[in-house]
Amino acid sequence: MADTVFFVAVGIAVLALLLSGIRFALGPWAVDRTVALDAMTILATSLIVAFALLSGRRIYIDVAMVYGLVGFAGVVAVARYLEGGL
Amino acid sequence: MIMIKARALGFLGLWTVWLLLTAPWNTQEAVAGALVALLISLLPFSAASPLGDLKLSPKALAWLVAYVFVFIKALVQSNLDVAFRVLHPKLPIDPGIVKVKTRLKTPLGRLLLANSITLTPGTITVEMRGDDLYIHWIKVADPDPEAATAAIVGNFEKYLEVICG
Amino acid sequence: MAGIIGAFVSLIGALFFLLAAIGLLRMPDALNRMQAGTKATTLGSILFLFGIGIMQPDYLGRVFILVVFIVLTNPVSSNALARAAHANRKRIGAVLSPDALADDEARIAAGDRGTAGTKEATHGA
């Protein structure tokens, strides 16, 4: 029962990731894509933790943390670039 | 004095993160983590200095706990608000940027205020200049700075003034 | 028992993720998309991750660090993005009925440095 509910939750999160991916592909401007990328970073971080639980390997939580850090730095860097230039 | 407090809080924060990361604890790891955290917190740079703005009186700490609950309540409210707007077939938005004023002076207080505003119903902090915050409001109820300040900032400022001036 | 509670908490979090994605698709411009994208993913990830923490108490410490990290950084990145979006507001076609920031920028450009602070003060704060 718990496994089924959790699988449904992971499925919905993957669906959300794909829908954000549509916004990432559609754009139309770089800012819209970066907003979608920001949401996708958080979603991917959460899904990596879910994967850690499903595969039973806690090392993936550390992967999720590093991914979150790098994603945050990346989004802020892109945002600063867009603010100045474009 | 403020720097000592900032370094002590920085040490505690770093060590707490280390202890949470190495969850099944053993003494060696905990001591090594404490030493490294101490070294980092003693480095002569000011990355942790905003932490010195935190007041440590019992009243301030009690209000900090209360603030966490106020924040969680606002976060849930804002998500229900987003749910309503996103799922509504007509998409009821009327966005604009309003200017609000803050009485908070310390960098930490302003950081917390700006972050809290971003996570509360219908508002995102766009820019901060001097005492003015520019807020993107998804449905502008009142463009007048005074009224907008009361509506957006008032609730958090009350707590943050006690916590970190 | 803990497993089933955790799974349902995760499910609620996942629904907020879906809400964020629908918001990203439906909202008309980048600033409004951010409203949905930031708030719903923050609460969504809090619930989703704590749900996993409840299911597997070993993970709770690390999950807590991750949640604190997301709650602290998500508003910061959305603030940086909001500034980028506002700097490009004409290009992204943002409709802002009162735009106090653009008005003040125009006033500063016109030479009146009266009430608005300096750019340097912004970066310090």
Short mmCIF file of C-alpha atoms in Angstrom, two decimals:
data_model
loop_
_atom_site.label_atom_id
_atom_site.label_comp_id
_atom_site.label_asym_id
_atom_site.label_seq_id
_atom_site.Cartn_x
_atom_site.Cartn_y
_atom_site.Cartn_z
CA MET A 1 0.00 0.00 0.00
CA ALA A 2 2.65 2.49 1.06
CA ASP A 3 4.79 1.43 -1.90
CA THR A 4 1.90 1.93 -4.33
CA VAL A 5 1.12 5.41 -2.99
CA PHE A 6 4.79 6.36 -3.12
CA PHE A 7 5.10 5.10 -6.71
CA VAL A 8 2.10 7.25 -7.65
CA ALA A 9 3.78 10.24 -5.95
CA VAL A 10 7.01 9.66 -7.88
CA GLY A 11 5.00 9.27 -11.10
CA ILE A 12 3.26 12.61 -10.51
CA ALA A 13 6.62 14.27 -9.78
CA VAL A 14 8.05 12.86 -13.04
CA LEU A 15 4.97 14.15 -14.88
CA ALA A 16 5.56 17.60 -13.34
CA LEU A 17 9.19 17.41 -14.48
CA LEU A 18 8.08 16.62 -18.04
CA LEU A 19 5.51 19.45 -18.03
CA SER A 20 8.20 21.89 -16.81
CA GLY A 21 10.35 20.49 -19.64
CA ILE A 22 7.64 21.55 -22.10
CA ARG A 23 7.87 25.11 -20.76
CA PHE A 24 11.67 24.84 -21.01
CA ALA A 25 11.37 23.82 -24.67
CA LEU A 26 8.69 26.38 -25.56
CA GLY A 27 10.43 29.36 -24.01
CA PRO A 28 9.76 31.79 -25.66
CA TRP A 29 12.52 33.87 -24.00
CA ALA A 30 15.62 32.92 -22.09
CA VAL A 31 14.09 34.15 -18.82
CA ASP A 32 11.13 31.76 -19.20
CA ARG A 33 13.52 28.89 -19.85
CA THR A 34 15.55 29.76 -16.76
CA VAL A 35 12.39 29.87 -14.63
CA ALA A 36 11.50 26.40 -15.91
CA LEU A 37 15.07 25.25 -15.27
CA ASP A 38 14.86 26.51 -11.68
CA ALA A 39 11.70 24.47 -11.06
CA MET A 40 13.24 21.45 -12.81
CA THR A 41 16.32 21.64 -10.57
CA ILE A 42 14.19 21.39 -7.42
CA LEU A 43 12.13 18.59 -8.97
CA ALA A 44 15.25 16.65 -9.98
CA THR A 45 16.75 17.10 -6.49
CA SER A 46 13.59 15.66 -4.91
CA LEU A 47 13.48 12.80 -7.42
CA ILE A 48 17.10 11.88 -6.73
CA VAL A 49 16.20 11.55 -3.03
CA ALA A 50 13.21 9.39 -4.04
CA PHE A 51 15.61 7.28 -6.09
CA ALA A 52 17.85 6.92 -3.03
CA LEU A 53 14.88 5.49 -1.14
CA LEU A 54 13.80 3.19 -3.97
CA SER A 55 17.29 1.84 -4.62
CA GLY A 56 18.17 1.70 -0.92
CA ARG A 57 21.48 3.53 -1.42
CA ARG A 58 21.76 6.59 0.82
CA ILE A 59 24.77 7.93 -1.10
CA TYR A 60 22.27 9.34 -3.64
CA ILE A 61 21.08 11.87 -1.03
CA ASP A 62 24.56 13.38 -1.12
CA VAL A 63 24.29 13.42 -4.91
CA ALA A 64 20.98 15.29 -4.53
CA MET A 65 22.61 17.86 -2.23
CA VAL A 66 25.46 18.53 -4.64
CA TYR A 67 23.01 18.70 -7.53
CA GLY A 68 20.93 21.23 -5.60
CA LEU A 69 24.01 23.37 -4.87
CA VAL A 70 25.24 23.30 -8.47
CA GLY A 71 21.74 23.93 -9.84
CA PHE A 72 21.25 26.93 -7.55
CA ALA A 73 24.61 28.41 -8.51
CA GLY A 74 23.85 27.80 -12.19
CA VAL A 75 20.43 29.45 -12.08
CA VAL A 76 21.77 32.49 -10.20
CA ALA A 77 24.69 32.81 -12.64
CA VAL A 78 22.38 32.64 -15.67
CA ALA A 79 19.99 35.12 -14.05
CA ARG A 80 22.80 37.61 -13.36
CA TYR A 81 23.97 37.25 -16.95
CA LEU A 82 20.45 37.85 -18.31
CA GLU A 83 20.06 40.88 -16.06
CA GLY A 84 23.15 42.52 -17.49
CA GLY A 85 23.15 41.48 -21.10
CA LEU A 86 20.77 39.58 -23.42
CA MET B 1 31.17 41.62 20.28
CA ILE B 2 28.93 41.20 17.27
CA MET B 3 31.73 39.39 15.44
CA ILE B 4 32.23 37.01 18.39
CA LYS B 5 28.53 36.21 18.34
CA ALA B 6 28.61 35.79 14.56
CA ARG B 7 31.57 33.40 14.76
CA ALA B 8 29.98 31.41 17.60
CA LEU B 9 26.73 31.06 15.65
CA GLY B 10 28.68 30.22 12.49
CA PHE B 11 30.54 27.49 14.39
CA LEU B 12 27.29 26.06 15.77
CA GLY B 13 25.65 26.11 12.35
CA LEU B 14 28.57 24.41 10.61
CA TRP B 15 28.91 21.78 13.30
CA THR B 16 25.16 21.05 13.29
CA VAL B 17 25.26 20.50 9.53
CA TRP B 18 28.27 18.21 9.95
CA LEU B 19 26.54 16.20 12.68
CA LEU B 20 23.39 15.85 10.57
CA LEU B 21 25.48 14.70 7.59
CA THR B 22 27.32 12.00 9.55
CA ALA B 23 24.10 10.67 11.04
CA PRO B 24 25.21 7.52 12.92
CA TRP B 25 27.64 9.44 15.12
CA ASN B 26 31.00 8.40 16.50
CA THR B 27 33.29 10.48 18.69
CA GLN B 28 36.18 10.80 16.26
CA GLU B 29 34.05 12.20 13.47
CA ALA B 30 32.24 14.59 15.79
CA VAL B 31 35.52 15.95 17.23
CA ALA B 32 37.13 16.28 13.79
CA GLY B 33 34.03 18.11 12.56
CA ALA B 34 34.11 20.43 15.58
CA LEU B 35 37.78 21.28 14.92
CA VAL B 36 37.21 22.06 11.24
CA ALA B 37 34.07 24.08 12.02
CA LEU B 38 36.06 26.04 14.62
CA LEU B 39 38.84 26.73 12.11
CA ILE B 40 36.38 27.91 9.45
CA SER B 41 34.50 30.12 11.89
CA LEU B 42 37.79 31.75 12.96
CA LEU B 43 38.87 32.59 9.40
CA PRO B 44 39.24 36.36 9.03
CA PHE B 45 36.41 36.91 6.58
CA SER B 46 32.95 38.18 7.19
CA ALA B 47 30.70 35.68 5.40
CA ALA B 48 29.03 34.80 8.69
CA SER B 49 28.85 38.37 10.00
CA PRO B 50 25.11 38.85 9.24
CA LEU B 51 24.47 36.12 11.83
CA GLY B 52 25.73 38.58 14.46
CA ASP B 53 22.52 40.56 13.97
CA LEU B 54 20.51 37.76 15.56
CA LYS B 55 19.48 38.70 19.08
CA LEU B 56 19.90 35.96 21.65
CA SER B 57 17.58 37.13 24.42
CA PRO B 58 14.92 34.60 25.50
CA LYS B 59 12.22 36.85 24.07
CA ALA B 60 13.91 37.02 20.67
CA LEU B 61 14.33 33.24 20.58
CA ALA B 62 10.68 32.69 21.51
CA TRP B 63 9.64 35.06 18.72
CA LEU B 64 11.96 33.22 16.33
CA VAL B 65 10.08 29.99 17.04
CA ALA B 66 6.76 31.84 16.64
CA TYR B 67 8.08 33.30 13.38
CA VAL B 68 8.76 29.84 11.99
CA PHE B 69 5.10 28.95 12.53
CA VAL B 70 3.88 32.25 11.05
CA PHE B 71 6.10 31.54 8.05
CA ILE B 72 4.81 28.00 7.58
CA LYS B 73 1.22 29.25 7.79
CA ALA B 74 1.97 31.92 5.17
CA LEU B 75 3.70 29.34 2.95
CA VAL B 76 0.68 27.01 3.04
CA GLN B 77 -1.68 29.94 2.41
CA SER B 78 0.40 31.06 -0.55
CA ASN B 79 0.33 27.60 -2.06
CA LEU B 80 -3.45 27.39 -1.73
CA ASP B 81 -3.59 30.82 -3.35
CA VAL B 82 -1.37 29.63 -6.21
CA ALA B 83 -3.53 26.51 -6.56
CA PHE B 84 -6.66 28.66 -6.81
CA ARG B 85 -5.16 30.97 -9.44
CA VAL B 86 -3.54 28.25 -11.53
CA LEU B 87 -6.56 25.94 -11.63
CA HIS B 88 -9.14 28.71 -12.09
CA PRO B 89 -10.33 28.56 -15.72
CA LYS B 90 -10.17 32.36 -16.12
CA LEU B 91 -6.69 32.75 -14.55
CA PRO B 92 -7.56 35.65 -12.17
CA ILE B 93 -4.36 37.71 -12.22
CA ASP B 94 -3.71 41.44 -12.39
CA PRO B 95 0.05 41.78 -11.89
CA GLY B 96 2.01 44.89 -11.03
CA ILE B 97 5.06 46.05 -9.10
CA VAL B 98 4.45 48.03 -5.91
CA LYS B 99 6.90 49.81 -3.68
CA VAL B 100 6.91 49.11 0.06
CA LYS B 101 9.05 50.47 2.87
CA THR B 102 10.76 48.49 5.60
CA ARG B 103 11.83 49.62 9.06
CA LEU B 104 14.39 46.82 9.37
CA LYS B 105 18.00 48.01 9.31
CA THR B 106 20.16 44.88 9.60
CA PRO B 107 21.20 42.83 6.55
CA LEU B 108 19.96 39.58 8.15
CA GLY B 109 16.55 41.05 8.91
CA ARG B 110 16.20 42.33 5.37
CA LEU B 111 17.32 39.02 3.88
CA LEU B 112 14.74 37.13 5.94
CA LEU B 113 12.05 39.68 5.12
CA ALA B 114 12.73 39.55 1.36
CA ASN B 115 12.81 35.74 1.35
CA SER B 116 9.61 35.53 3.43
CA ILE B 117 7.82 37.93 1.09
CA THR B 118 8.82 35.79 -1.88
CA LEU B 119 7.21 32.74 -0.30
CA THR B 120 3.95 34.37 0.81
CA PRO B 121 0.68 34.75 -1.09
CA GLY B 122 1.04 36.35 -4.50
CA THR B 123 4.22 38.34 -3.92
CA ILE B 124 7.84 38.18 -5.14
CA THR B 125 10.62 40.56 -4.10
CA VAL B 126 12.14 42.00 -7.27
CA GLU B 127 14.54 44.64 -6.03
CA MET B 128 15.71 46.34 -2.85
CA ARG B 129 17.02 49.92 -2.86
CA GLY B 130 17.76 51.63 0.41
CA ASP B 131 14.64 51.23 2.54
CA ASP B 132 12.41 50.43 -0.41
CA LEU B 133 11.44 46.98 -1.56
CA TYR B 134 9.88 46.51 -4.98
CA ILE B 135 7.37 43.69 -4.93
CA HIS B 136 5.78 41.89 -7.86
CA TRP B 137 2.19 41.35 -6.76
CA ILE B 138 0.12 38.90 -8.78
CA LYS B 139 -3.14 40.71 -8.01
CA VAL B 140 -2.53 44.30 -6.99
CA ALA B 141 -5.07 45.12 -4.31
CA ASP B 142 -3.81 48.65 -3.61
CA PRO B 143 -0.92 50.37 -5.45
CA ASP B 144 -0.53 52.96 -2.65
CA PRO B 145 2.83 52.37 -0.85
CA GLU B 146 1.35 52.76 2.66
CA ALA B 147 -1.46 50.27 2.15
CA ALA B 148 0.80 47.83 0.30
CA THR B 149 3.35 48.02 3.14
CA ALA B 150 0.68 47.16 5.70
CA ALA B 151 -0.63 44.30 3.57
CA ILE B 152 2.67 42.68 2.56
CA VAL B 153 5.35 43.62 5.10
CA GLY B 154 3.49 44.37 8.33
CA ASN B 155 2.93 40.82 9.53
CA PHE B 156 6.56 39.68 9.19
CA GLU B 157 8.19 42.95 10.22
CA LYS B 158 6.53 42.75 13.64
CA TYR B 159 8.40 39.49 14.33
CA LEU B 160 11.66 40.28 12.55
CA GLU B 161 12.06 43.55 14.45
CA VAL B 162 12.19 41.60 17.71
CA ILE B 163 14.38 38.82 16.29
CA CYS B 164 17.08 40.86 14.57
CA GLY B 165 16.19 44.55 14.54
CA MET C 1 2.20 2.78 9.64
CA ALA C 2 4.98 5.35 9.32
CA GLY C 3 5.41 4.13 5.76
CA ILE C 4 1.85 4.88 4.75
CA ILE C 5 1.84 8.35 6.40
CA GLY C 6 5.13 9.20 4.70
CA ALA C 7 3.85 7.99 1.34
CA PHE C 8 0.75 10.19 1.58
CA VAL C 9 2.81 13.23 2.64
CA SER C 10 5.02 12.61 -0.42
CA LEU C 11 1.91 12.31 -2.59
CA ILE C 12 0.65 15.74 -1.42
CA GLY C 13 4.10 17.17 -2.16
CA ALA C 14 4.03 15.64 -5.64
CA LEU C 15 0.63 17.23 -6.26
CA PHE C 16 2.15 20.63 -5.44
CA PHE C 17 4.93 19.85 -7.94
CA LEU C 18 2.26 19.18 -10.55
CA LEU C 19 0.59 22.47 -9.60
CA ALA C 20 3.89 24.29 -10.15
CA ALA C 21 4.28 22.67 -13.58
CA ILE C 22 0.71 23.59 -14.60
CA GLY C 23 1.39 27.13 -13.39
CA LEU C 24 4.56 27.30 -15.47
CA LEU C 25 2.57 26.26 -18.53
CA ARG C 26 -0.54 28.40 -18.00
CA MET C 27 0.76 31.74 -16.72
CA PRO C 28 1.18 34.45 -19.37
CA ASP C 29 4.69 35.81 -18.65
CA ALA C 30 7.92 34.98 -16.84
CA LEU C 31 7.21 36.98 -13.66
CA ASN C 32 3.85 35.27 -13.15
CA ARG C 33 5.33 31.88 -13.96
CA MET C 34 7.82 32.50 -11.20
CA GLN C 35 4.95 33.04 -8.74
CA ALA C 36 3.72 29.51 -9.36
CA GLY C 37 7.16 27.97 -9.94
CA THR C 38 8.80 29.21 -6.74
CA LYS C 39 6.07 28.85 -4.12
CA ALA C 40 4.61 25.52 -5.19
CA THR C 41 7.99 23.82 -5.68
CA THR C 42 9.15 25.02 -2.25
CA LEU C 43 6.21 23.57 -0.31
CA GLY C 44 6.13 20.60 -2.67
CA SER C 45 9.75 19.69 -2.01
CA ILE C 46 9.33 20.21 1.75
CA LEU C 47 6.42 17.74 1.82
CA PHE C 48 7.93 15.30 -0.69
CA LEU C 49 11.29 15.13 1.10
CA PHE C 50 9.83 14.95 4.62
CA GLY C 51 7.53 12.20 3.38
CA ILE C 52 10.63 10.25 2.35
CA GLY C 53 12.18 11.10 5.73
CA ILE C 54 9.14 9.69 7.54
CA MET C 55 9.26 6.50 5.46
CA GLN C 56 12.98 6.01 6.12
CA PRO C 57 13.98 7.68 9.44
CA ASP C 58 17.70 7.07 8.66
CA TYR C 59 17.48 9.75 5.98
CA LEU C 60 15.82 12.35 8.19
CA GLY C 61 18.99 14.28 9.09
CA ARG C 62 20.16 14.72 5.51
CA VAL C 63 16.65 15.40 4.26
CA PHE C 64 16.38 18.15 6.88
CA ILE C 65 19.58 19.80 5.60
CA LEU C 66 18.28 19.56 2.05
CA VAL C 67 14.91 21.13 3.02
CA VAL C 68 16.59 24.02 4.88
CA PHE C 69 18.86 24.53 1.89
CA ILE C 70 15.92 24.62 -0.55
CA VAL C 71 13.87 26.97 1.63
CA LEU C 72 16.83 29.37 1.92
CA THR C 73 18.00 29.28 -1.71
CA ASN C 74 14.78 29.03 -3.71
CA PRO C 75 13.64 32.59 -2.90
CA VAL C 76 17.15 33.87 -3.65
CA SER C 77 17.29 32.32 -7.11
CA SER C 78 13.73 33.47 -7.82
CA ASN C 79 14.74 36.99 -6.76
CA ALA C 80 17.70 36.94 -9.16
CA LEU C 81 15.38 35.68 -11.91
CA ALA C 82 12.77 38.34 -11.10
CA ARG C 83 15.41 41.03 -11.55
CA ALA C 84 16.47 39.48 -14.85
CA ALA C 85 12.83 39.29 -15.97
CA HIS C 86 12.21 42.90 -14.97
CA ALA C 87 15.33 44.06 -16.80
CA ASN C 88 13.91 42.36 -19.94
CA ARG C 89 10.24 43.21 -19.24
CA LYS C 90 9.53 44.62 -22.72
CA ARG C 91 11.03 41.62 -24.46
CA ILE C 92 9.11 39.05 -22.42
CA GLY C 93 5.90 41.06 -22.80
CA ALA C 94 5.21 41.48 -19.08
CA VAL C 95 2.04 43.47 -18.35
CA LEU C 96 2.51 45.41 -15.10
CA SER C 97 -0.33 47.82 -14.35
CA PRO C 98 1.47 49.85 -11.68
CA ASP C 99 5.24 49.45 -12.19
CA ALA C 100 6.85 51.38 -9.33
CA LEU C 101 10.32 50.03 -10.10
CA ALA C 102 10.29 51.19 -13.75
CA ASP C 103 8.93 54.58 -12.63
CA ASP C 104 11.74 55.02 -10.09
CA GLU C 105 14.35 53.88 -12.60
CA ALA C 106 13.06 56.46 -15.07
CA ARG C 107 13.20 59.13 -12.34
CA ILE C 108 16.80 58.22 -11.42
CA ALA C 109 17.79 58.24 -15.08
CA ALA C 110 16.25 61.73 -15.31
CA GLY C 111 18.67 62.88 -12.59
CA ASP C 112 16.55 62.95 -9.43
CA ARG C 113 18.50 60.94 -6.86
CA GLY C 114 16.26 61.97 -3.99
CA THR C 115 14.50 59.09 -2.24
CA ALA C 116 15.74 55.94 -3.95
CA GLY C 117 19.00 54.52 -2.57
CA THR C 118 22.09 53.67 -4.56
CA LYS C 119 22.75 50.48 -6.50
CA GLU C 120 25.66 49.64 -4.17
CA ALA C 121 23.37 49.57 -1.13
CA THR C 122 21.32 46.91 -2.91
CA HIS C 123 24.21 44.53 -3.25
CA GLY C 124 25.31 45.01 0.35
CA ALA C 125 21.91 44.14 1.74
#
